mmCIF file of C-alpha atoms in Angstrom:
data_model
loop_
_atom_site.group_PDB
_atom_site.id
_atom_site.type_symbol
_atom_site.label_atom_id
_atom_site.label_comp_id
_atom_site.label_asym_id
_atom_site.label_seq_id
_atom_site.Cartn_x
_atom_site.Cartn_y
_atom_site.Cartn_z
ATOM 1 C CA GLY A 27 -0.004 0.005 -0.014
ATOM 2 C CA GLN A 28 0.859 3.647 0.048
ATOM 3 C CA ASN A 29 1.166 5.957 3.016
ATOM 4 C CA ILE A 30 2.884 9.139 3.993
ATOM 5 C CA ASP A 31 3.464 10.602 7.448
ATOM 6 C CA GLN A 32 4.599 13.924 8.841
ATOM 7 C CA PRO A 33 4.250 15.594 12.215
ATOM 8 C CA THR A 34 1.015 17.477 12.829
ATOM 9 C CA GLU A 35 2.559 20.608 14.371
ATOM 10 C CA MET A 36 5.909 22.129 15.177
ATOM 11 C CA THR A 37 7.024 25.278 16.936
ATOM 12 C CA ALA A 38 10.240 27.217 16.403
ATOM 13 C CA THR A 39 11.762 30.556 17.205
ATOM 14 C CA GLU A 40 12.326 33.406 14.757
ATOM 15 C CA GLY A 41 15.878 33.287 13.450
ATOM 16 C CA ALA A 42 16.364 29.621 14.249
ATOM 17 C CA ILE A 43 16.455 26.492 12.160
ATOM 18 C CA VAL A 44 13.714 23.841 11.907
ATOM 19 C CA GLN A 45 13.604 20.431 10.226
ATOM 20 C CA ILE A 46 10.255 18.945 9.176
ATOM 21 C CA ASN A 47 10.424 15.204 8.568
ATOM 22 C CA CYS A 48 8.384 13.103 6.171
ATOM 23 C CA THR A 49 8.293 9.314 5.790
ATOM 24 C CA TYR A 50 6.544 7.439 3.094
ATOM 25 C CA GLN A 51 5.912 3.967 1.733
ATOM 26 C CA THR A 52 5.058 3.250 -1.883
ATOM 27 C CA SER A 53 5.904 0.688 -4.587
ATOM 28 C CA GLY A 54 6.095 3.281 -7.326
ATOM 29 C CA PHE A 55 7.973 6.527 -6.837
ATOM 30 C CA ASN A 56 8.475 9.524 -9.116
ATOM 31 C CA GLY A 57 9.734 12.138 -6.736
ATOM 32 C CA LEU A 58 9.065 13.840 -3.459
ATOM 33 C CA PHE A 59 7.541 17.310 -3.255
ATOM 34 C CA TRP A 60 7.302 19.968 -0.569
ATOM 35 C CA TYR A 61 4.628 22.673 -0.666
ATOM 36 C CA GLN A 62 3.932 25.646 1.610
ATOM 37 C CA GLN A 63 0.329 26.600 2.383
ATOM 38 C CA HIS A 64 -0.664 29.688 4.268
ATOM 39 C CA ALA A 65 -4.093 29.649 5.934
ATOM 40 C CA GLY A 66 -6.877 30.253 3.431
ATOM 41 C CA GLU A 67 -4.587 30.038 0.457
ATOM 42 C CA ALA A 68 -3.681 27.343 -2.045
ATOM 43 C CA PRO A 69 -0.333 25.480 -1.785
ATOM 44 C CA THR A 70 2.754 26.883 -3.421
ATOM 45 C CA PHE A 71 5.591 24.715 -4.699
ATOM 46 C CA LEU A 72 8.790 24.739 -2.645
ATOM 47 C CA SER A 73 10.977 21.811 -3.764
ATOM 48 C CA TYR A 74 11.283 18.540 -5.593
ATOM 49 C CA ASN A 75 13.648 15.648 -5.041
ATOM 50 C CA VAL A 76 13.837 12.533 -7.152
ATOM 51 C CA LEU A 77 17.461 11.462 -6.392
ATOM 52 C CA ASP A 78 19.027 10.963 -3.029
ATOM 53 C CA GLY A 79 20.638 13.885 -1.451
ATOM 54 C CA LEU A 80 20.178 17.535 -0.515
ATOM 55 C CA GLU A 81 18.667 20.235 -2.705
ATOM 56 C CA GLU A 82 19.254 23.790 -1.503
ATOM 57 C CA LYS A 83 17.207 26.799 -2.487
ATOM 58 C CA GLY A 84 18.064 29.895 -0.435
ATOM 59 C CA ARG A 85 16.864 29.506 3.132
ATOM 60 C CA PHE A 86 15.044 26.235 2.280
ATOM 61 C CA SER A 87 16.673 22.823 1.701
ATOM 62 C CA SER A 88 15.109 19.443 1.037
ATOM 63 C CA PHE A 89 16.690 16.052 1.540
ATOM 64 C CA LEU A 90 15.660 12.653 0.203
ATOM 65 C CA SER A 91 16.713 9.081 1.001
ATOM 66 C CA ARG A 92 14.816 6.730 -1.272
ATOM 67 C CA SER A 93 16.107 3.561 0.463
ATOM 68 C CA LYS A 94 14.731 4.810 3.802
ATOM 69 C CA GLY A 95 11.529 6.367 2.443
ATOM 70 C CA TYR A 96 12.488 9.540 4.149
ATOM 71 C CA SER A 97 12.647 13.250 3.359
ATOM 72 C CA TYR A 98 13.039 16.419 5.335
ATOM 73 C CA LEU A 99 12.581 20.087 4.685
ATOM 74 C CA LEU A 100 15.028 22.371 6.416
ATOM 75 C CA LEU A 101 14.177 26.029 6.981
ATOM 76 C CA LYS A 102 16.949 28.344 8.102
ATOM 77 C CA GLU A 103 16.879 31.885 9.520
ATOM 78 C CA LEU A 104 13.207 31.499 10.254
ATOM 79 C CA GLN A 105 10.995 34.561 9.647
ATOM 80 C CA MET A 106 7.514 35.172 11.013
ATOM 81 C CA LYS A 107 6.172 34.859 7.476
ATOM 82 C CA ASP A 108 7.320 31.227 7.426
ATOM 83 C CA SER A 109 4.394 30.397 9.721
ATOM 84 C CA ALA A 110 2.340 28.091 7.505
ATOM 85 C CA SER A 111 1.489 24.454 6.853
ATOM 86 C CA TYR A 112 4.163 22.429 5.005
ATOM 87 C CA LEU A 113 2.830 19.640 2.876
ATOM 88 C CA CYS A 114 4.902 16.646 1.880
ATOM 89 C CA ALA A 115 3.789 14.644 -1.160
ATOM 90 C CA PHE A 116 5.232 11.876 -3.317
ATOM 91 C CA MET A 117 4.336 11.228 -6.927
ATOM 92 C CA ASP A 118 3.346 7.614 -7.500
ATOM 93 C CA SER A 119 3.819 5.420 -10.537
ATOM 94 C CA ASN A 120 0.750 7.014 -12.166
ATOM 95 C CA TYR A 121 2.328 10.459 -11.714
ATOM 96 C CA GLN A 122 -0.330 11.330 -9.146
ATOM 97 C CA LEU A 123 0.594 13.208 -5.956
ATOM 98 C CA ILE A 124 -0.122 11.409 -2.672
ATOM 99 C CA TRP A 125 -0.345 13.978 0.102
ATOM 100 C CA GLY A 126 0.663 14.006 3.746
ATOM 101 C CA ALA A 127 -1.677 15.685 6.187
ATOM 102 C CA GLY A 128 0.665 18.667 6.486
ATOM 103 C CA THR A 129 2.788 20.095 9.321
ATOM 104 C CA LYS A 130 1.625 23.331 10.870
ATOM 105 C CA LEU A 131 4.708 25.353 11.701
ATOM 106 C CA ILE A 132 4.305 28.030 14.347
ATOM 107 C CA ILE A 133 7.062 30.661 14.593
ATOM 108 C CA LYS A 134 7.451 32.535 17.889
ATOM 109 C CA PRO A 135 9.306 35.849 18.166
ATOM 110 C CA GLY B 14 6.607 29.251 -12.770
ATOM 111 C CA ALA B 15 3.375 28.393 -14.513
ATOM 112 C CA VAL B 16 0.245 30.336 -13.514
ATOM 113 C CA VAL B 17 -3.120 28.741 -12.821
ATOM 114 C CA SER B 18 -6.157 30.932 -12.205
ATOM 115 C CA GLN B 19 -9.490 30.115 -10.637
ATOM 116 C CA HIS B 20 -12.801 31.889 -10.785
ATOM 117 C CA PRO B 21 -14.627 32.787 -8.703
ATOM 118 C CA SER B 22 -12.338 33.168 -5.643
ATOM 119 C CA TRP B 23 -15.322 32.919 -3.341
ATOM 120 C CA VAL B 24 -19.010 32.239 -3.777
ATOM 121 C CA ILE B 25 -22.084 32.034 -1.570
ATOM 122 C CA CYS B 26 -25.057 30.122 -2.869
ATOM 123 C CA LYS B 27 -28.369 28.811 -1.593
ATOM 124 C CA SER B 28 -28.931 25.158 -0.897
ATOM 125 C CA GLY B 29 -30.232 23.342 -3.979
ATOM 126 C CA THR B 30 -28.566 25.583 -6.549
ATOM 127 C CA SER B 31 -25.566 24.813 -8.777
ATOM 128 C CA VAL B 32 -22.212 26.529 -8.795
ATOM 129 C CA LYS B 33 -19.595 26.428 -11.552
ATOM 130 C CA ILE B 34 -15.894 26.975 -10.803
ATOM 131 C CA GLU B 35 -13.402 27.592 -13.591
ATOM 132 C CA CYS B 36 -9.763 26.654 -13.643
ATOM 133 C CA ARG B 37 -7.468 28.094 -16.320
ATOM 134 C CA SER B 38 -3.825 27.550 -17.116
ATOM 135 C CA LEU B 39 -2.735 31.018 -18.239
ATOM 136 C CA ASP B 40 0.652 30.541 -19.853
ATOM 137 C CA PHE B 41 0.809 26.831 -20.651
ATOM 138 C CA GLN B 42 -1.320 23.979 -21.868
ATOM 139 C CA ALA B 43 -2.371 21.371 -19.366
ATOM 140 C CA THR B 44 -3.580 17.977 -20.550
ATOM 141 C CA THR B 45 -4.175 16.980 -16.943
ATOM 142 C CA MET B 46 -5.774 19.005 -14.205
ATOM 143 C CA PHE B 47 -6.743 17.970 -10.695
ATOM 144 C CA TRP B 48 -9.561 19.118 -8.438
ATOM 145 C CA TYR B 49 -9.094 19.063 -4.712
ATOM 146 C CA ARG B 50 -11.264 19.855 -1.737
ATOM 147 C CA GLN B 51 -9.928 20.997 1.604
ATOM 148 C CA PHE B 52 -11.869 21.319 4.795
ATOM 149 C CA PRO B 53 -10.585 23.536 7.633
ATOM 150 C CA LYS B 54 -7.455 22.224 9.299
ATOM 151 C CA GLN B 55 -7.334 19.191 7.025
ATOM 152 C CA SER B 56 -5.102 18.198 4.157
ATOM 153 C CA LEU B 57 -5.946 18.302 0.503
ATOM 154 C CA MET B 58 -8.348 15.616 -0.660
ATOM 155 C CA LEU B 59 -8.204 14.726 -4.324
ATOM 156 C CA MET B 60 -11.613 14.656 -5.858
ATOM 157 C CA ALA B 61 -10.938 13.879 -9.499
ATOM 158 C CA THR B 62 -8.438 13.927 -12.276
ATOM 159 C CA SER B 63 -9.530 15.904 -15.293
ATOM 160 C CA ASN B 64 -8.108 14.928 -18.735
ATOM 161 C CA GLU B 65 -8.583 17.134 -21.770
ATOM 162 C CA GLY B 66 -11.018 15.550 -24.228
ATOM 163 C CA SER B 67 -12.047 12.624 -22.058
ATOM 164 C CA LYS B 68 -14.094 11.833 -19.029
ATOM 165 C CA ALA B 69 -12.756 12.712 -15.580
ATOM 166 C CA THR B 70 -11.558 10.031 -13.233
ATOM 167 C CA TYR B 71 -13.233 10.377 -9.802
ATOM 168 C CA GLU B 72 -11.733 9.215 -6.541
ATOM 169 C CA GLN B 73 -13.627 6.708 -4.465
ATOM 170 C CA GLY B 74 -16.515 8.302 -2.548
ATOM 171 C CA VAL B 75 -16.847 11.329 -4.843
ATOM 172 C CA GLU B 76 -20.171 11.474 -6.616
ATOM 173 C CA LYS B 77 -19.589 12.127 -10.309
ATOM 174 C CA ASP B 78 -23.190 13.169 -10.882
ATOM 175 C CA LYS B 79 -22.887 15.788 -8.154
ATOM 176 C CA PHE B 80 -19.441 17.140 -9.082
ATOM 177 C CA LEU B 81 -19.463 17.549 -12.821
ATOM 178 C CA ILE B 82 -16.086 18.064 -14.419
ATOM 179 C CA ASN B 83 -15.488 19.297 -17.941
ATOM 180 C CA HIS B 84 -12.056 19.699 -19.509
ATOM 181 C CA ALA B 85 -13.026 21.127 -22.828
ATOM 182 C CA SER B 86 -9.669 22.602 -23.813
ATOM 183 C CA LEU B 87 -6.010 22.395 -22.915
ATOM 184 C CA THR B 88 -6.316 25.569 -20.852
ATOM 185 C CA LEU B 89 -9.700 25.232 -19.140
ATOM 186 C CA SER B 90 -11.338 22.764 -16.744
ATOM 187 C CA THR B 91 -14.611 23.449 -14.931
ATOM 188 C CA LEU B 92 -16.113 21.910 -11.800
ATOM 189 C CA THR B 93 -19.893 22.273 -11.301
ATOM 190 C CA VAL B 94 -21.284 21.505 -7.901
ATOM 191 C CA THR B 95 -24.895 20.584 -8.546
ATOM 192 C CA SER B 96 -27.696 20.792 -6.036
ATOM 193 C CA ALA B 97 -25.318 22.173 -3.500
ATOM 194 C CA HIS B 98 -25.896 21.439 0.220
ATOM 195 C CA PRO B 99 -24.300 23.059 3.284
ATOM 196 C CA GLU B 100 -21.959 20.078 3.705
ATOM 197 C CA ASP B 101 -20.489 20.955 0.297
ATOM 198 C CA SER B 102 -19.126 24.194 1.778
ATOM 199 C CA SER B 103 -15.381 23.905 1.469
ATOM 200 C CA PHE B 104 -12.251 25.254 -0.198
ATOM 201 C CA TYR B 105 -11.973 23.910 -3.716
ATOM 202 C CA ILE B 106 -8.583 24.038 -5.398
ATOM 203 C CA CYS B 107 -7.568 23.045 -8.899
ATOM 204 C CA SER B 108 -4.066 22.307 -10.076
ATOM 205 C CA ALA B 109 -2.430 21.622 -13.375
ATOM 206 C CA ARG B 110 0.409 19.197 -14.097
ATOM 207 C CA VAL B 111 3.258 20.286 -16.303
ATOM 208 C CA LEU B 112 6.153 18.371 -17.685
ATOM 209 C CA ALA B 113 9.214 20.437 -16.739
ATOM 210 C CA GLY B 114 12.340 18.864 -18.101
ATOM 211 C CA ASP B 115 12.520 15.349 -16.777
ATOM 212 C CA PHE B 116 9.806 15.574 -14.162
ATOM 213 C CA TYR B 117 6.288 16.694 -13.557
ATOM 214 C CA GLU B 118 5.511 19.856 -11.550
ATOM 215 C CA GLN B 119 2.045 20.629 -10.228
ATOM 216 C CA TYR B 120 0.889 24.188 -9.919
ATOM 217 C CA PHE B 121 -2.173 25.241 -7.934
ATOM 218 C CA GLY B 122 -4.825 27.778 -8.564
ATOM 219 C CA PRO B 123 -5.658 30.232 -5.718
ATOM 220 C CA GLY B 124 -8.652 28.244 -4.680
ATOM 221 C CA THR B 125 -12.438 28.932 -4.493
ATOM 222 C CA ARG B 126 -14.197 29.157 -1.140
ATOM 223 C CA LEU B 127 -17.744 27.903 -1.471
ATOM 224 C CA THR B 128 -20.301 28.581 1.203
ATOM 225 C CA VAL B 129 -23.755 27.023 0.840
ATOM 226 C CA THR B 130 -26.441 28.495 2.998
#
């Protein structure tokens, strides 16, 4: 079967670093996506990993280990505007996204 | 990145009426679009996959006669909620899948907030 899991909620301090983990199980895999969703808005694309390793984009980095079925999103130099839900999703063998429930990130001053 | 628009952004309708939501890819052609529904504090729930020129594929539990999907062109898909009821009140989001190099990216419209009274 397929499943994907990420923490429900995390809290971090402005200026700090936070890592949001995501684990998944699937027989067919065509990449791992991270999206950011602010309350009341649609998701926006953050990153994509299809090979093992770390992809860095400014303050955000995403890591993938296919053998472990594991990914994380790393956010550095946290800003208040980073308060949002972060959605992990993998693309299955039919090129369809399978979504995690999302991690609500709360940033405190 | 690619831009997807949705119209209307919010709508209030009376119970028993029908509502049409449009999803357009503005600067690219999308053979495949997806319709999602999201209730407060919950994740996205895929309702159906819309393929240009063919019938939509509905997820289990989604009534195809209630949620009519038409993908008449490579830039437009519509979702019509027929005989709406208060329990249909939700945030409806469309997205379009684009082949970018060696992989697919999925871009989302801004969403439509439907309130049925």
